[in-house]
PDB file of C-alpha atoms in Angstrom:
ATOM      1  CA  MET A   1       1.708  18.043   2.135  1.00  0.00           C
ATOM      2  CA  SER A   2      -1.525  18.007   4.133  1.00  0.00           C
ATOM      3  CA  SER A   3      -4.596  16.135   3.015  1.00  0.00           C
ATOM      4  CA  ALA A   4      -7.270  17.932   1.016  1.00  0.00           C
ATOM      5  CA  VAL A   5      -9.916  15.800   2.736  1.00  0.00           C
ATOM      6  CA  ARG A   6     -12.018  17.232   5.568  1.00  0.00           C
ATOM      7  CA  LEU A   7     -13.962  14.777   7.710  1.00  0.00           C
ATOM      8  CA  ILE A   8     -17.305  15.965   9.040  1.00  0.00           C
ATOM      9  CA  ARG A   9     -18.709  14.709  12.311  1.00  0.00           C
ATOM     10  CA  SER A  10     -22.353  15.065  13.207  1.00  0.00           C
ATOM     11  CA  GLY A  11     -23.339  16.413  16.595  1.00  0.00           C
ATOM     12  CA  THR A  12     -26.886  15.176  16.163  1.00  0.00           C
ATOM     13  CA  LEU A  13     -26.350  11.617  14.862  1.00  0.00           C
ATOM     14  CA  SER A  14     -25.250   8.761  17.120  1.00  0.00           C
ATOM     15  CA  ASP A  15     -21.584   8.689  18.037  1.00  0.00           C
ATOM     16  CA  VAL A  16     -21.661   4.876  18.060  1.00  0.00           C
ATOM     17  CA  ALA A  17     -20.395   4.716  14.456  1.00  0.00           C
ATOM     18  CA  GLU A  18     -16.609   4.411  14.244  1.00  0.00           C
ATOM     19  CA  TYR A  19     -16.301   6.869  11.389  1.00  0.00           C
ATOM     20  CA  ALA A  20     -17.130  10.388  10.277  1.00  0.00           C
ATOM     21  CA  TYR A  21     -20.567  10.730   8.698  1.00  0.00           C
ATOM     22  CA  ALA A  22     -19.343  12.798   5.740  1.00  0.00           C
ATOM     23  CA  ALA A  23     -16.199  14.049   4.033  1.00  0.00           C
ATOM     24  CA  THR A  24     -15.476  16.880   1.626  1.00  0.00           C
ATOM     25  CA  ALA A  25     -12.702  17.845  -0.751  1.00  0.00           C
ATOM     26  CA  PRO A  26     -12.000  21.291  -2.203  1.00  0.00           C
ATOM     27  CA  ALA A  27     -12.836  22.169  -5.800  1.00  0.00           C
ATOM     28  CA  ASP A  28      -9.175  22.055  -6.838  1.00  0.00           C
ATOM     29  CA  ALA A  29      -8.687  18.443  -5.688  1.00  0.00           C
ATOM     30  CA  ARG A  30      -8.129  15.587  -8.106  1.00  0.00           C
ATOM     31  CA  PHE A  31     -10.408  12.638  -7.374  1.00  0.00           C
ATOM     32  CA  VAL A  32      -9.051   9.090  -7.377  1.00  0.00           C
ATOM     33  CA  PHE A  33     -11.617   6.313  -7.771  1.00  0.00           C
ATOM     34  CA  LEU A  34     -10.054   3.018  -6.756  1.00  0.00           C
ATOM     35  CA  ALA A  35     -11.222  -0.362  -7.940  1.00  0.00           C
ATOM     36  CA  GLY A  36     -12.068  -2.767  -5.174  1.00  0.00           C
ATOM     37  CA  ALA A  37      -8.865  -3.940  -3.513  1.00  0.00           C
ATOM     38  CA  CYS A  38      -8.937  -7.728  -3.412  1.00  0.00           C
ATOM     39  CA  PRO A  39      -7.094 -10.210  -1.162  1.00  0.00           C
ATOM     40  CA  LEU A  40      -4.670 -11.263  -3.902  1.00  0.00           C
ATOM     41  CA  ASP A  41      -0.923 -11.710  -3.570  1.00  0.00           C
ATOM     42  CA  ASP A  42       1.604 -10.578  -6.181  1.00  0.00           C
ATOM     43  CA  ASP A  43       0.991 -13.781  -8.166  1.00  0.00           C
ATOM     44  CA  GLY A  44      -2.794 -13.253  -8.229  1.00  0.00           C
ATOM     45  CA  ARG A  45      -3.560 -15.956  -5.672  1.00  0.00           C
ATOM     46  CA  THR A  46      -6.225 -15.403  -3.004  1.00  0.00           C
ATOM     47  CA  VAL A  47      -4.583 -15.212   0.430  1.00  0.00           C
ATOM     48  CA  GLY A  48      -6.133 -16.088   3.787  1.00  0.00           C
ATOM     49  CA  VAL A  49      -8.611 -18.615   2.407  1.00  0.00           C
ATOM     50  CA  GLY A  50     -11.469 -18.878   4.907  1.00  0.00           C
ATOM     51  CA  ASP A  51     -10.115 -16.008   7.060  1.00  0.00           C
ATOM     52  CA  HIS A  52     -12.014 -12.715   6.812  1.00  0.00           C
ATOM     53  CA  ALA A  53      -9.465 -10.740   8.856  1.00  0.00           C
ATOM     54  CA  ALA A  54      -6.465 -12.020   6.877  1.00  0.00           C
ATOM     55  CA  GLN A  55      -8.193 -11.179   3.614  1.00  0.00           C
ATOM     56  CA  ALA A  56      -9.092  -7.697   4.877  1.00  0.00           C
ATOM     57  CA  ALA A  57      -5.440  -7.110   5.767  1.00  0.00           C
ATOM     58  CA  GLN A  58      -4.340  -8.089   2.250  1.00  0.00           C
ATOM     59  CA  CYS A  59      -7.013  -5.833   0.778  1.00  0.00           C
ATOM     60  CA  VAL A  60      -5.653  -2.919   2.821  1.00  0.00           C
ATOM     61  CA  ARG A  61      -2.094  -3.655   1.665  1.00  0.00           C
ATOM     62  CA  ASN A  62      -3.248  -3.680  -1.962  1.00  0.00           C
ATOM     63  CA  LEU A  63      -5.308  -0.520  -1.428  1.00  0.00           C
ATOM     64  CA  LEU A  64      -2.217   1.263  -0.093  1.00  0.00           C
ATOM     65  CA  VAL A  65      -0.247   0.275  -3.198  1.00  0.00           C
ATOM     66  CA  ALA A  66      -3.009   1.523  -5.522  1.00  0.00           C
ATOM     67  CA  LEU A  67      -3.223   4.793  -3.591  1.00  0.00           C
ATOM     68  CA  ARG A  68       0.544   5.290  -3.761  1.00  0.00           C
ATOM     69  CA  ASP A  69       0.580   4.558  -7.498  1.00  0.00           C
ATOM     70  CA  ALA A  70      -2.118   7.236  -7.937  1.00  0.00           C
ATOM     71  CA  GLY A  71      -0.098   9.799  -5.949  1.00  0.00           C
ATOM     72  CA  ALA A  72      -2.293   9.512  -2.864  1.00  0.00           C
ATOM     73  CA  GLY A  73      -2.130   8.121   0.641  1.00  0.00           C
ATOM     74  CA  LEU A  74      -4.501   6.814   3.260  1.00  0.00           C
ATOM     75  CA  THR A  75      -5.278  10.285   4.616  1.00  0.00           C
ATOM     76  CA  ASP A  76      -6.447  11.300   1.129  1.00  0.00           C
ATOM     77  CA  VAL A  77      -9.281   8.770   1.216  1.00  0.00           C
ATOM     78  CA  LEU A  78     -12.777  10.320   1.276  1.00  0.00           C
ATOM     79  CA  SER A  79     -14.823   7.153   1.777  1.00  0.00           C
ATOM     80  CA  THR A  80     -14.695   3.377   1.718  1.00  0.00           C
ATOM     81  CA  ARG A  81     -17.004   0.468   1.059  1.00  0.00           C
ATOM     82  CA  VAL A  82     -16.098  -2.881   2.617  1.00  0.00           C
ATOM     83  CA  LEU A  83     -17.736  -5.888   0.980  1.00  0.00           C
ATOM     84  CA  VAL A  84     -17.763  -9.161   2.901  1.00  0.00           C
ATOM     85  CA  ALA A  85     -19.071 -12.443   1.486  1.00  0.00           C
ATOM     86  CA  THR A  86     -21.023 -13.792   4.465  1.00  0.00           C
ATOM     87  CA  THR A  87     -24.362 -13.991   6.204  1.00  0.00           C
ATOM     88  CA  ARG A  88     -22.752 -13.709   9.652  1.00  0.00           C
ATOM     89  CA  GLN A  89     -22.385 -10.349  11.358  1.00  0.00           C
ATOM     90  CA  ALA A  90     -19.268 -11.594  13.179  1.00  0.00           C
ATOM     91  CA  ASP A  91     -17.495 -12.033   9.825  1.00  0.00           C
ATOM     92  CA  LEU A  92     -18.376  -8.472   8.817  1.00  0.00           C
ATOM     93  CA  VAL A  93     -17.036  -7.201  12.128  1.00  0.00           C
ATOM     94  CA  ALA A  94     -13.799  -9.202  11.752  1.00  0.00           C
ATOM     95  CA  ALA A  95     -13.117  -7.608   8.365  1.00  0.00           C
ATOM     96  CA  TRP A  96     -14.235  -4.157   9.519  1.00  0.00           C
ATOM     97  CA  GLU A  97     -11.918  -4.165  12.540  1.00  0.00           C
ATOM     98  CA  VAL A  98      -8.887  -4.694  10.289  1.00  0.00           C
ATOM     99  CA  VAL A  99      -9.902  -1.901   7.906  1.00  0.00           C
ATOM    100  CA  ARG A 100     -10.841   0.448  10.754  1.00  0.00           C
ATOM    101  CA  GLU A 101      -7.497  -0.111  12.480  1.00  0.00           C
ATOM    102  CA  ALA A 102      -5.590   0.607   9.267  1.00  0.00           C
ATOM    103  CA  PHE A 103      -7.283   3.994   8.928  1.00  0.00           C
ATOM    104  CA  GLY A 104      -6.641   4.994  12.550  1.00  0.00           C
ATOM    105  CA  ASP A 105      -7.618   8.605  13.251  1.00  0.00           C
ATOM    106  CA  HIS A 106      -8.567   9.139   9.597  1.00  0.00           C
ATOM    107  CA  ASP A 107     -11.949   7.492  10.184  1.00  0.00           C
ATOM    108  CA  VAL A 108     -13.578   8.176   6.829  1.00  0.00           C
ATOM    109  CA  PRO A 109     -17.269   7.628   6.048  1.00  0.00           C
ATOM    110  CA  SER A 110     -17.656   3.937   5.348  1.00  0.00           C
ATOM    111  CA  THR A 111     -20.226   1.356   4.381  1.00  0.00           C
ATOM    112  CA  LEU A 112     -19.941  -2.261   5.491  1.00  0.00           C
ATOM    113  CA  VAL A 113     -21.946  -4.677   3.352  1.00  0.00           C
ATOM    114  CA  GLY A 114     -22.568  -8.410   3.449  1.00  0.00           C
ATOM    115  CA  VAL A 115     -22.765  -9.885  -0.043  1.00  0.00           C
ATOM    116  CA  THR A 116     -23.448 -13.311  -1.501  1.00  0.00           C
ATOM    117  CA  VAL A 117     -20.276 -13.815  -3.488  1.00  0.00           C
ATOM    118  CA  LEU A 118     -17.221 -11.919  -4.729  1.00  0.00           C
ATOM    119  CA  GLY A 119     -15.302 -12.273  -7.974  1.00  0.00           C
ATOM    120  CA  TYR A 120     -12.230 -14.417  -7.234  1.00  0.00           C
ATOM    121  CA  ASP A 121     -12.053 -18.020  -6.062  1.00  0.00           C
ATOM    122  CA  ASP A 122     -12.174 -18.161  -2.237  1.00  0.00           C
ATOM    123  CA  GLN A 123     -12.528 -14.356  -1.998  1.00  0.00           C
ATOM    124  CA  LEU A 124     -14.338 -13.155   1.130  1.00  0.00           C
ATOM    125  CA  VAL A 125     -13.437  -9.439   1.333  1.00  0.00           C
ATOM    126  CA  GLU A 126     -13.057  -6.457  -1.012  1.00  0.00           C
ATOM    127  CA  VAL A 127     -12.395  -2.810  -0.108  1.00  0.00           C
ATOM    128  CA  GLU A 128     -13.354   0.080  -2.404  1.00  0.00           C
ATOM    129  CA  ALA A 129     -12.257   3.673  -1.847  1.00  0.00           C
ATOM    130  CA  VAL A 130     -12.470   7.179  -3.241  1.00  0.00           C
ATOM    131  CA  ALA A 131      -9.666   9.654  -2.544  1.00  0.00           C
ATOM    132  CA  ALA A 132      -8.966  13.317  -3.276  1.00  0.00           C
ATOM    133  CA  VAL A 133      -5.527  14.906  -3.653  1.00  0.00           C
ATOM    134  CA  ARG A 134      -4.108  18.277  -4.494  1.00  0.00           C
ATOM    135  CA  ASP A 135      -1.211  18.016  -6.895  1.00  0.00           C
ATOM    136  CA  GLU A 136       1.827  20.153  -6.134  1.00  0.00           C
ATOM    137  CA  ALA A 137       2.300  23.122  -8.436  1.00  0.00           C
TER     138      ALA A 137
END
């Protein structure tokens, strides 16, 4: 089944951004609003303590599980927000590169944000997403 999501690229905005500037879903799509995927293992422990890239990778793994459980996949994602607990741009980039690579050609509109603190002990990264799927008849 093909994705209901259509990525929109701007011909007038800078092409420096590594993502589409907008995305749409048809009226008959079911929206899936995902909680922030955290860098927790199956036992609820924070993985990759001190490592932004390792935590981003765990967040992506957990995001994929949540999407699957909701009947969606990565290509059904409309947008993401990547939260990184840091004041250093290099840390944001390290997390972003992991998330960006996971999405490949499905380069959805995204926001990358540096924040003061996240909810779990030693947590440095969290990835939120919104998806849209068409259920089979």
